[in-house]
mmCIF file of C-alpha atoms and ligand atoms in Angstrom:
data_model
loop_
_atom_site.group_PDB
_atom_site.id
_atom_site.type_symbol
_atom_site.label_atom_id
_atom_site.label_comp_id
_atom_site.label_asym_id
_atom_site.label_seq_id
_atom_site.Cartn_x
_atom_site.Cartn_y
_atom_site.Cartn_z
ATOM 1 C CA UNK W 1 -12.346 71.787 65.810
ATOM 2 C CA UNK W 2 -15.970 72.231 64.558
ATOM 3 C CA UNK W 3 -16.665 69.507 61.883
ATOM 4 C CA UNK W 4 -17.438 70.536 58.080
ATOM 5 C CA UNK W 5 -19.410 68.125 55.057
ATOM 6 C CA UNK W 6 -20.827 68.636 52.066
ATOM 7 C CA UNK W 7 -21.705 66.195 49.103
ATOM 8 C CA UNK W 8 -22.023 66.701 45.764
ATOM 9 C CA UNK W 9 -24.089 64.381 43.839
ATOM 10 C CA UNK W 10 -22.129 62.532 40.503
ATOM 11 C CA UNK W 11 -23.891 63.603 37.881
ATOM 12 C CA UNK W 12 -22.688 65.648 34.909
ATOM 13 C CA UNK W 13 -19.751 68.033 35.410
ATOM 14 C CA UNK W 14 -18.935 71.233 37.414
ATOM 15 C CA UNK W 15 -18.952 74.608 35.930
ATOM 16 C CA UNK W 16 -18.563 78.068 36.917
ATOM 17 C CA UNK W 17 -21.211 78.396 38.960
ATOM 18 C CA UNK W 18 -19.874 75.560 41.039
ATOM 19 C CA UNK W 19 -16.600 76.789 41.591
ATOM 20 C CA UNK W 20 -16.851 80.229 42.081
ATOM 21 C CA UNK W 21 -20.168 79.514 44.050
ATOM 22 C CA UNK W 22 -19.233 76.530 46.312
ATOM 23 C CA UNK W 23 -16.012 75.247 45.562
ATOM 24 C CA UNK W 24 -13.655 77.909 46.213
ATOM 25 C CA UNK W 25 -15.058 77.897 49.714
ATOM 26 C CA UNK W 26 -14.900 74.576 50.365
ATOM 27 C CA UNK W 27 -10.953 75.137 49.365
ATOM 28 C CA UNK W 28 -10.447 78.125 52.114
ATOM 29 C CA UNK W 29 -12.473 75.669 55.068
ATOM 30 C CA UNK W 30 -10.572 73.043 54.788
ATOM 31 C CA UNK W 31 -7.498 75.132 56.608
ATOM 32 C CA UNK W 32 -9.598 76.289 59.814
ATOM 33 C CA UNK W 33 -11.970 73.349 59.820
ATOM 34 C CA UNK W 34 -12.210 69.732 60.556
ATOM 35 C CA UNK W 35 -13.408 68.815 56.600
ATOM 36 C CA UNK W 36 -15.394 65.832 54.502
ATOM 37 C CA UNK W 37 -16.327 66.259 51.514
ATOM 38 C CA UNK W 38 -18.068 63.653 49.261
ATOM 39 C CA UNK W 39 -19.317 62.068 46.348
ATOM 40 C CA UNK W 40 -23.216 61.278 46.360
ATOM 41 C CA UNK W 41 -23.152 58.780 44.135
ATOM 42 C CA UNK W 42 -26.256 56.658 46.484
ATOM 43 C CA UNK W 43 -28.498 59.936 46.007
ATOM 44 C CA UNK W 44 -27.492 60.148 41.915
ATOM 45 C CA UNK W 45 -29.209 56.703 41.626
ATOM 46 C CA UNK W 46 -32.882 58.154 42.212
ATOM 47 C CA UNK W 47 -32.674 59.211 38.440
ATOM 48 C CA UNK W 48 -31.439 55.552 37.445
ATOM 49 C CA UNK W 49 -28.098 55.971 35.944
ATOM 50 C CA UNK W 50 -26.888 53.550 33.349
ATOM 51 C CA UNK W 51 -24.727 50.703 35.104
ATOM 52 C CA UNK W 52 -22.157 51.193 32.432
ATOM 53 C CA UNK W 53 -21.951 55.079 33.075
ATOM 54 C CA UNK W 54 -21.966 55.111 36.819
ATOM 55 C CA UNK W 55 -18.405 54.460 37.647
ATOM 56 C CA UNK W 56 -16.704 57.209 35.288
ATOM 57 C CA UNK W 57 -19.874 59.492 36.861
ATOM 58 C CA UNK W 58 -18.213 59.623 39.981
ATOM 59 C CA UNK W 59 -14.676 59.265 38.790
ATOM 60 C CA UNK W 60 -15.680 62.505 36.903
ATOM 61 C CA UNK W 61 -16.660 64.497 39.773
ATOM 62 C CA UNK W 62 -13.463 63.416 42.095
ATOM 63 C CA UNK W 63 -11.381 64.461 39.581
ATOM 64 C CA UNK W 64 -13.031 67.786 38.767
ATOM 65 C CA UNK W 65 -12.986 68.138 42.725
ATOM 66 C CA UNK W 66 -9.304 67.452 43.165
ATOM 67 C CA UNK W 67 -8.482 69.584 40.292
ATOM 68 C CA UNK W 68 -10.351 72.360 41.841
ATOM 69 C CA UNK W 69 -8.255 72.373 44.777
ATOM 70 C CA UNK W 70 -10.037 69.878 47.372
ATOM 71 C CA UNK W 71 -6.501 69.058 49.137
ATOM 72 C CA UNK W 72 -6.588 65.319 50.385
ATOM 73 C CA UNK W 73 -4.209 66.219 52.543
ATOM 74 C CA UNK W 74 -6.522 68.330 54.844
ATOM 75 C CA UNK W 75 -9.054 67.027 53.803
ATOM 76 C CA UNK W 76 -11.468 63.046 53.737
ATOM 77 C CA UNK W 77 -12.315 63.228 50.764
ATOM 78 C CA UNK W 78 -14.713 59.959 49.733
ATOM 79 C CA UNK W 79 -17.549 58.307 48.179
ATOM 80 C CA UNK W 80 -20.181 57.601 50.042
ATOM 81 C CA UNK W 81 -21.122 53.777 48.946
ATOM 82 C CA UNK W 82 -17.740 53.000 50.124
ATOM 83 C CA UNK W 83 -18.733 53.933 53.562
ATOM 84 C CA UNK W 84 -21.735 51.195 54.721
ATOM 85 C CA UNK W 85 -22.775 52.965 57.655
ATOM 86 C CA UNK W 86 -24.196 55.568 56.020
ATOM 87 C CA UNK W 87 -26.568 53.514 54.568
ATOM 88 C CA UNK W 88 -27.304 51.717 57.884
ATOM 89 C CA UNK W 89 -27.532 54.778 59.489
ATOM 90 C CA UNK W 90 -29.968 55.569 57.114
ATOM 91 C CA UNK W 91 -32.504 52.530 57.430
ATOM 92 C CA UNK W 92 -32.597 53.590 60.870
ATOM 93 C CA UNK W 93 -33.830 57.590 60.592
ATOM 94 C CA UNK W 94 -36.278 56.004 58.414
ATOM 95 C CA UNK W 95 -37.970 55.126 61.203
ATOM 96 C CA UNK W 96 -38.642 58.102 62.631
ATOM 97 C CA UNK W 97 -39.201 59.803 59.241
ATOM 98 C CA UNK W 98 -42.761 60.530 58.413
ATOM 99 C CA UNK W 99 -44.535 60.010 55.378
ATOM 100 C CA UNK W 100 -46.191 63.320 55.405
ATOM 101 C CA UNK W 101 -42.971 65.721 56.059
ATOM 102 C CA UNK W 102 -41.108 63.872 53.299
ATOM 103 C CA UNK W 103 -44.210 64.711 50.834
ATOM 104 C CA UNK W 104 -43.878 68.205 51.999
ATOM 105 C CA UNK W 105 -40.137 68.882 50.827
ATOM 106 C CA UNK W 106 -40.156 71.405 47.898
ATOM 107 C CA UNK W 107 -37.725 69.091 46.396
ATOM 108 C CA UNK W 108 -40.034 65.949 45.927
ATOM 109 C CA UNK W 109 -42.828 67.690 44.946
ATOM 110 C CA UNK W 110 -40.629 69.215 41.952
ATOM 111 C CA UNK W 111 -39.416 65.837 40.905
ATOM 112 C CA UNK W 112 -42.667 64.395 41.322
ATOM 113 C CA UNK W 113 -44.022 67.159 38.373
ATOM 114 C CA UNK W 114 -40.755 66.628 36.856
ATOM 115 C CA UNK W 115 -40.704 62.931 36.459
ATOM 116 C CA UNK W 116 -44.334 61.798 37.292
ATOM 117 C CA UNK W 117 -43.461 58.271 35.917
ATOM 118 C CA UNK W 118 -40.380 57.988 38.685
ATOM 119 C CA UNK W 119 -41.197 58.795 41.842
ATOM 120 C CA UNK W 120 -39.905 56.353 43.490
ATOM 121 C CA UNK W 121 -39.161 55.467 47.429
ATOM 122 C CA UNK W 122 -35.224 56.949 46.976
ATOM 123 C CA UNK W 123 -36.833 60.355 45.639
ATOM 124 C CA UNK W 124 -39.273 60.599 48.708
ATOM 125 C CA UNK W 125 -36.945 59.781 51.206
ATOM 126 C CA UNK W 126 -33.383 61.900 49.741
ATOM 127 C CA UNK W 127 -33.713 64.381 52.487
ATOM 128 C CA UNK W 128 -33.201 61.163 55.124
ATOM 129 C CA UNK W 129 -30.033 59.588 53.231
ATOM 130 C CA UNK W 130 -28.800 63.384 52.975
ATOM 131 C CA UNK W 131 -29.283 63.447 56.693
ATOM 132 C CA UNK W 132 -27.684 60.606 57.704
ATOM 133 C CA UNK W 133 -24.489 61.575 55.509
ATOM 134 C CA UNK W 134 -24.363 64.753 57.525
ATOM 135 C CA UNK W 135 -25.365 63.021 61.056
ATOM 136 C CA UNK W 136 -23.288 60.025 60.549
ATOM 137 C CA UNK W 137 -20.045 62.301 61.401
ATOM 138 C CA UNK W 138 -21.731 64.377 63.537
ATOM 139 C CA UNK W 139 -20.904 67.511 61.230
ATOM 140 C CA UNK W 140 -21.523 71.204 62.609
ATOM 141 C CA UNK W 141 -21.445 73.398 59.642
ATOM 142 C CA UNK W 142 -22.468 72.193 56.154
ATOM 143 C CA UNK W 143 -22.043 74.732 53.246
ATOM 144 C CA UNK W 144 -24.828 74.435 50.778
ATOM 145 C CA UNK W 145 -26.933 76.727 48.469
ATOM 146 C CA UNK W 146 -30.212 77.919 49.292
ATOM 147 C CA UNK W 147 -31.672 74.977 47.365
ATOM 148 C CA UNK W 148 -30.662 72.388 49.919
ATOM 149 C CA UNK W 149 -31.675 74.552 53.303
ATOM 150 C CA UNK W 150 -34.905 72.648 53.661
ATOM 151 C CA UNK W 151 -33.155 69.271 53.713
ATOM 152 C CA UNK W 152 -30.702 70.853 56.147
ATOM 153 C CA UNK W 153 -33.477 71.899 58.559
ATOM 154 C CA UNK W 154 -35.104 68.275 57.899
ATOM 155 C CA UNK W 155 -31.482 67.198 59.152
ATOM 156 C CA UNK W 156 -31.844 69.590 62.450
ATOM 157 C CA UNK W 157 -34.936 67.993 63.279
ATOM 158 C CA UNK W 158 -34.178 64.268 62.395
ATOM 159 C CA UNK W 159 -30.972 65.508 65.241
ATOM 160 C CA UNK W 160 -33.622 66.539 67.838
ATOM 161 C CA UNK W 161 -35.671 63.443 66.875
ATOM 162 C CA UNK W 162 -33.346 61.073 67.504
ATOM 163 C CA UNK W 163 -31.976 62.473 70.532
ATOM 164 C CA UNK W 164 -35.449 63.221 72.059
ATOM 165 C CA UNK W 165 -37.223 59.516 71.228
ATOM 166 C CA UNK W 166 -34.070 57.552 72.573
ATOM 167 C CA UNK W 167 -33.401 59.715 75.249
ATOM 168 C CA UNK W 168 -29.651 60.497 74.063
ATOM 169 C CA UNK W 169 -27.480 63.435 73.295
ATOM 170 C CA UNK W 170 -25.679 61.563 70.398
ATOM 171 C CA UNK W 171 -26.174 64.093 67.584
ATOM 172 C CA UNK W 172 -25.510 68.109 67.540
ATOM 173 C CA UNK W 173 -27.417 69.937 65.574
ATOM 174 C CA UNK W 174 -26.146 70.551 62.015
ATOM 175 C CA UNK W 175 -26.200 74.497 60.910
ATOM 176 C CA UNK W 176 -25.773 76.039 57.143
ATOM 177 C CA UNK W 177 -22.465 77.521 56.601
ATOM 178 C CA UNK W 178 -22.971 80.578 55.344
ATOM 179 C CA UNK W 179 -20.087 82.395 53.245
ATOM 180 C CA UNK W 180 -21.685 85.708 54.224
ATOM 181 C CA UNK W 181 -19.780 88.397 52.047
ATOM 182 C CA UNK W 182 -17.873 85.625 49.982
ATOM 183 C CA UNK W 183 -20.873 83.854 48.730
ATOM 184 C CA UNK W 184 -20.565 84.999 44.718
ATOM 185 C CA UNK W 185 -23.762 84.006 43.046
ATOM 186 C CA UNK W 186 -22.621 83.157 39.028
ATOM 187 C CA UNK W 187 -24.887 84.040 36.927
ATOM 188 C CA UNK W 188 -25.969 82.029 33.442
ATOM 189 C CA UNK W 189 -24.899 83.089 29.956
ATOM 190 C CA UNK W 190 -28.386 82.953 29.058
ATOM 191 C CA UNK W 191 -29.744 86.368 30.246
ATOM 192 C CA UNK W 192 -31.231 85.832 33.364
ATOM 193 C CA UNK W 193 -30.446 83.590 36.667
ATOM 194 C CA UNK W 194 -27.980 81.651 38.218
ATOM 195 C CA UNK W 195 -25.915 79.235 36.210
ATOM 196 C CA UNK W 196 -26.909 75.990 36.890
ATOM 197 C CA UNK W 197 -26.511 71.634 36.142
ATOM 198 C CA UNK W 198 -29.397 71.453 34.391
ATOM 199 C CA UNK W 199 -30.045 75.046 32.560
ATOM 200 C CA UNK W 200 -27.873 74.346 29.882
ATOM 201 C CA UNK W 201 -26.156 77.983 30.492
ATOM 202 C CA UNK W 202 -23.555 77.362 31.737
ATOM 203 C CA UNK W 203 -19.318 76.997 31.080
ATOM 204 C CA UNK W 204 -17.883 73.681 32.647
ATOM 205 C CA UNK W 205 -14.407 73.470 33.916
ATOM 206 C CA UNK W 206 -13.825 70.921 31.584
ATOM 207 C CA UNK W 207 -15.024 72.806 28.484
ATOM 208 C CA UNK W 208 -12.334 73.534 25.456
ATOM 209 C CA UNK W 209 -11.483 76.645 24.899
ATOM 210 C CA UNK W 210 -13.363 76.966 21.495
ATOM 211 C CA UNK W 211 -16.270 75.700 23.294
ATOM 212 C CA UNK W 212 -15.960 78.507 25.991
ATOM 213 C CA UNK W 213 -15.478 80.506 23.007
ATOM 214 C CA UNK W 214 -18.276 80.016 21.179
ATOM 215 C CA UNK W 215 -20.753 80.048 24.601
ATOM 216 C CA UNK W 216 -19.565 83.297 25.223
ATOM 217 C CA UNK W 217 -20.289 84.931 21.882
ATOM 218 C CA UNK W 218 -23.707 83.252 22.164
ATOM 219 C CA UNK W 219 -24.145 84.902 25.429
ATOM 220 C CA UNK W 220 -28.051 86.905 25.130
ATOM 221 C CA UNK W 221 -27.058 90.957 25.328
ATOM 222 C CA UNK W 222 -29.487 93.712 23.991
ATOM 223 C CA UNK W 223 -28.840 96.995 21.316
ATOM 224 C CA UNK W 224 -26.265 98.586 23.838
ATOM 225 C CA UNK W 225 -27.221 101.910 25.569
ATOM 226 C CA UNK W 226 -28.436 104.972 23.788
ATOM 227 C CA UNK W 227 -28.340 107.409 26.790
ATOM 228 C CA UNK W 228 -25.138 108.038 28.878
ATOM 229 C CA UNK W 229 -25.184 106.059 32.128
ATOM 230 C CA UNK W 230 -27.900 104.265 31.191
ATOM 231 C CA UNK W 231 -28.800 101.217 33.525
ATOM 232 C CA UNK W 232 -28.235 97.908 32.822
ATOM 233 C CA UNK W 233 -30.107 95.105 31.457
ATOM 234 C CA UNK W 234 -30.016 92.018 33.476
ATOM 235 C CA UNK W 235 -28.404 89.804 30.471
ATOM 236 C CA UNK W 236 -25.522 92.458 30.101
ATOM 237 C CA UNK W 237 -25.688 93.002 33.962
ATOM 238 C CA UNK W 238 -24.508 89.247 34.184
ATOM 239 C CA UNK W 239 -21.853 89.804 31.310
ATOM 240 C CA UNK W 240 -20.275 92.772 34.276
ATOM 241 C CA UNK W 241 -20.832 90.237 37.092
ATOM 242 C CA UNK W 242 -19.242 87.518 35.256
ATOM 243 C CA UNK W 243 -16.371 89.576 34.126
ATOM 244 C CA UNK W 244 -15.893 90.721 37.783
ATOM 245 C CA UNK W 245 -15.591 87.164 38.540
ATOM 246 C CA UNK W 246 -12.764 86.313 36.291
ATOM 247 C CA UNK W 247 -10.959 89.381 34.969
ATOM 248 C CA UNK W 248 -9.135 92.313 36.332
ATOM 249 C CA UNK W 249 -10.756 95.309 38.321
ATOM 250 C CA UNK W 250 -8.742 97.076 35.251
ATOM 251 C CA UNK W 251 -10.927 95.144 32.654
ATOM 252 C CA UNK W 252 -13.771 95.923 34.288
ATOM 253 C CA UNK W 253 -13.357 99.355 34.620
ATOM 254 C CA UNK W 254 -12.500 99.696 31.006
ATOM 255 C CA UNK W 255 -15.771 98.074 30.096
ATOM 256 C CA UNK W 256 -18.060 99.893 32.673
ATOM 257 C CA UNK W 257 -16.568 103.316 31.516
ATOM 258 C CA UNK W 258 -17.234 102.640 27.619
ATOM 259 C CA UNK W 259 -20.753 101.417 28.199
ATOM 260 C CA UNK W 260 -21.771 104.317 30.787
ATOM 261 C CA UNK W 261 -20.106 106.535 27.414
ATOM 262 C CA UNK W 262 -22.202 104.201 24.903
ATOM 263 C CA UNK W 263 -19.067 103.286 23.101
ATOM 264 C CA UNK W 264 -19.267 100.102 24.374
ATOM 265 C CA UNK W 265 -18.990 96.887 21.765
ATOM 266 C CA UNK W 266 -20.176 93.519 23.154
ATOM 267 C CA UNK W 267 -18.371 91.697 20.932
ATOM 268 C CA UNK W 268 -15.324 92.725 22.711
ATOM 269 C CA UNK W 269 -16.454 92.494 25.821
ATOM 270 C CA UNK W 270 -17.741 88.967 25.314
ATOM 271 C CA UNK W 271 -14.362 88.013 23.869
ATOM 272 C CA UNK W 272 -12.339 89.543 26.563
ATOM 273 C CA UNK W 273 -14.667 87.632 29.241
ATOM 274 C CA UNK W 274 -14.048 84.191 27.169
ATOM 275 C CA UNK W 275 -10.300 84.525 27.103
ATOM 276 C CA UNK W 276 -10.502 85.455 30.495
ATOM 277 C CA UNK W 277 -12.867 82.394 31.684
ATOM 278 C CA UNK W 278 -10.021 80.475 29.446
ATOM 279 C CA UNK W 279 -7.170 81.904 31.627
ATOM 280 C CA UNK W 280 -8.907 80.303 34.912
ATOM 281 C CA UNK W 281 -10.236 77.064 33.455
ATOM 282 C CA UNK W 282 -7.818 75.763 31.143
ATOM 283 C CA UNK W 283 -5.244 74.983 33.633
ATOM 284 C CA UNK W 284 -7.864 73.391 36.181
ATOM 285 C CA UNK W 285 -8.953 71.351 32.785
ATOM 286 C CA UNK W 286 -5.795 70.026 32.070
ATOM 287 C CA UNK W 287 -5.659 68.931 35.868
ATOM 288 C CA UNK W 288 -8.743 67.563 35.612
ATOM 289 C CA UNK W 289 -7.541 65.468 32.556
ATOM 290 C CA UNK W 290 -4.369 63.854 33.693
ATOM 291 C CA UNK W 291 -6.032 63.398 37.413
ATOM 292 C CA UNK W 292 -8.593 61.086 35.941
ATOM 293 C CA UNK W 293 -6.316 59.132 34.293
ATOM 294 C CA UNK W 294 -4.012 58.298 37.127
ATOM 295 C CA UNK W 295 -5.818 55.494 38.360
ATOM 296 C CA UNK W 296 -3.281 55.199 41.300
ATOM 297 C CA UNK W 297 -3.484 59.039 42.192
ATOM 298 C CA UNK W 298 -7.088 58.355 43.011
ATOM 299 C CA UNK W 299 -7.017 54.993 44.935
ATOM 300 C CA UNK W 300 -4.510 56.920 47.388
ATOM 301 C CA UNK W 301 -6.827 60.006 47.606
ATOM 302 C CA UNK W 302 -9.866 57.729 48.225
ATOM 303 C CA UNK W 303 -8.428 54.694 50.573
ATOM 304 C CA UNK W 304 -7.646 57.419 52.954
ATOM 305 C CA UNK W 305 -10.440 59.651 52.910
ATOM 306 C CA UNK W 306 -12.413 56.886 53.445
ATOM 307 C CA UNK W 307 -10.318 55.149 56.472
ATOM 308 C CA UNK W 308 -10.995 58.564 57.981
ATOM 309 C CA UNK W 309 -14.475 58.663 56.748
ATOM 310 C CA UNK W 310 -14.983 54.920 58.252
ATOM 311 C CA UNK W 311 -13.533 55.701 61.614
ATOM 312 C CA UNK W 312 -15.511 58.406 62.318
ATOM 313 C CA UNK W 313 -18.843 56.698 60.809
ATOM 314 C CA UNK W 314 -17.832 53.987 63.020
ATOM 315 C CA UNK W 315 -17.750 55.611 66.122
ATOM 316 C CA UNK W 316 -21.166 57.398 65.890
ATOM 317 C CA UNK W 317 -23.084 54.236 64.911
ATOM 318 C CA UNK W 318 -21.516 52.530 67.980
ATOM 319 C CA UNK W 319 -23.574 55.040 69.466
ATOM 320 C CA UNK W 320 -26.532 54.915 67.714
ATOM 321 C CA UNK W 321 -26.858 51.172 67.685
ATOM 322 C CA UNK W 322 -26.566 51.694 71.538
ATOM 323 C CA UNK W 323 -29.245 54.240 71.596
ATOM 324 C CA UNK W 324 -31.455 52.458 69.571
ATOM 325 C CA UNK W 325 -31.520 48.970 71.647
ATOM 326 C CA UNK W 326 -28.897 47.056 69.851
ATOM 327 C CA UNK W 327 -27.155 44.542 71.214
ATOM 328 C CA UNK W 328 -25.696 41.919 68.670
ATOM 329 C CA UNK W 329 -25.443 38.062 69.591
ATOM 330 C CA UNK W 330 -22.286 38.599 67.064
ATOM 331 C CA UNK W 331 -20.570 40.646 69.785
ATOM 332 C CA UNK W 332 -21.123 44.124 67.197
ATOM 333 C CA UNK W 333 -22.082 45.977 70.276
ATOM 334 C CA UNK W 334 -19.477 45.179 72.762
ATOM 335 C CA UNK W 335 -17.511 47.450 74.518
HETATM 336 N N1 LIG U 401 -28.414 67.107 48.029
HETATM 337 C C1 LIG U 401 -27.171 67.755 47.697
HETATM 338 C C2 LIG U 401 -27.302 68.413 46.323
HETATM 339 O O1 LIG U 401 -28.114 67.995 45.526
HETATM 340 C C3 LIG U 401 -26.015 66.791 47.698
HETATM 341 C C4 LIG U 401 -25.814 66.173 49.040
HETATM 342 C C5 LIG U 401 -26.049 64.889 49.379
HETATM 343 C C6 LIG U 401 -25.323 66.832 50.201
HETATM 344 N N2 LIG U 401 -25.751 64.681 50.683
HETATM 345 C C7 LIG U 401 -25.311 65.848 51.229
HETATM 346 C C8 LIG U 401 -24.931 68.141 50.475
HETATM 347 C C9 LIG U 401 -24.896 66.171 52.512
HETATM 348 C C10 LIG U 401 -24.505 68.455 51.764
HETATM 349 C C11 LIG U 401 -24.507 67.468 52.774
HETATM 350 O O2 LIG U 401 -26.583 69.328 46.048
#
């Protein structure tokens, strides 16, 4: 069975954009496909997270993930400082990681304008602890956004790398999952693109309903259409998309028909979109809620994701240590 991974870093909280986007694939793979799926909580500490915060950061995330759907059952589902090897795994690609590609990744060079007074060695190097989370389990198919496809590729060639300069054939070469057709891009509620972490657009699955509420109304819209069959504006364009994401082919139908007739009232269409956003969130909220707070739910979920995280992290850095020369006075190496 071809392997899947993907990590999501433990900061903030999901929304919409997450779920619809990412998540609800994730869900569907883990029946056909041999799954991880993990917290990044090593990669959140680039952007120095308070001590004091870090924990419930994570414990956030897992429960927002579980609540989602993420079925420990089929799936290892884990953090990734509980699994050492990773990070050992790590040390060593950064040996045959090169100063200049890492300056090259689009990624660094936006912190670096983002945060000119933080660039530190974490930031430049990401793209080789995101590699060795992916490599360390030997993982085919990783689903990601478009955003992370240059540290995927940097993944494919750390692979070839590796395999090439010790003359071994221990890692395949990882490949973007792509959801093809499924892939539903969620747009903001702010008029134009995607809804994203750090827009501040966007409706989190753990939102209240008067929260959703009141986002939605804000949502940016224009005068409404003065012509019959007018086209659409990108901000109410998003409004249809969004609707089409959450409500009934009935609803949007309805909506579609009374703006091509300019009869159309956003107002009601925004409220009808909130109370349908409400119908899919508010459950997965009040999952989210009593999943965080059952301590012992989440020790199960996590002490065997990671014993199948482990054994499989084990195995390949057997191999690599091998590869690389290793050959422990401790006895590490035997057999
Ligand atoms: N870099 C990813 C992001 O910001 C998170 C991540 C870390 C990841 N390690 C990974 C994703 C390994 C896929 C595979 O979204």
């Amino acid at each position: 069975m071809e392997i899947v991974l993907s990590g999501i870093r433990s900061t903030g909280h999901l929304h919409l954009g997450n779920y619809y986007g990412a998540l609800r694939n994730y869900i569907k793979m883990q029946d056909n496909y041999d799954c991880f799926f993990f917290i990044a909580d090593l990669h959140s500490l680039t952007t120095h997270p308070h001590p004091d915060d870090f924990h419930s950061g994570v414990r956030t995330i897992l429960a927002e993930y579980l609540a989602s759907g993420l079925d420990p059952d089929k799936s290892a589902i884990f953090v990734q400082s509980d699994v050492p090897e990773i990070s050992e795994l790590y040390v060593l690609l950064n040996m045959i990681s090169y100063k200049g590609e890492l300056e090259r990744t689009t990624s660094f060079k936006d912190k670096v304008r983002q945060n000119p007074d933080n660039v530190n060695a974490g930031l430049l190097t990401y793209p080789v602890l995101m590699a060795a989370d992916i490599l360390i389990h030997r993982a085919n198919l990783v689903p990601v956004g478009k955003d992370q496809e240059q540290h995927l590729e940097f993944a494919r060639v750390l692979a070839r790398r590796f395999n090439s300069f010790y003359n071994c054939e221990v890692f395949p070469e990882p490949k973007a999952f792509n959801f093809g057709d499924d892939l539903v891009k969620v747009p903001g509620l702010d008029g134009s693109g995607k809804m994203g972490k750090s827009e501040g657009n966007g409706v989190y699955l753990c939102d209240e309903e008067s929260t959703i509420r009141k986002k939605v109304m804000k949502a940016v819209t224009d005068a409404g259409p003065t012509e019959p069959n007018s086209p659409m504006p990108e901000a109410v364009a998003n409004l249809f998309t969004l609707l089409g994401i959450v409500s009934t082919q009935d609803t949007v139908d309805h909506f579609k028909e009374s703006y091509n007739n300019c009869t159309i009232r956003y107002g009601d269409l925004k409220k009808q979109l909130a109370e349908d956003i409400c119908k899919q969130t508010l459950p997965i909220k009040a999952k989210i809620e009593q999943i965080y707070n059952d301590e012992e739910f989440l020790k199960r979920v996590v002490k065997r994701g990671t014993e199948r995280a482990r054994e499989s992290a084990v195995a390949t850095l057997r191999e690599v240590r091998k590869a690389v020369g290793f050959r422990s006075f401790l006895g590490f190496d035997d057999k």
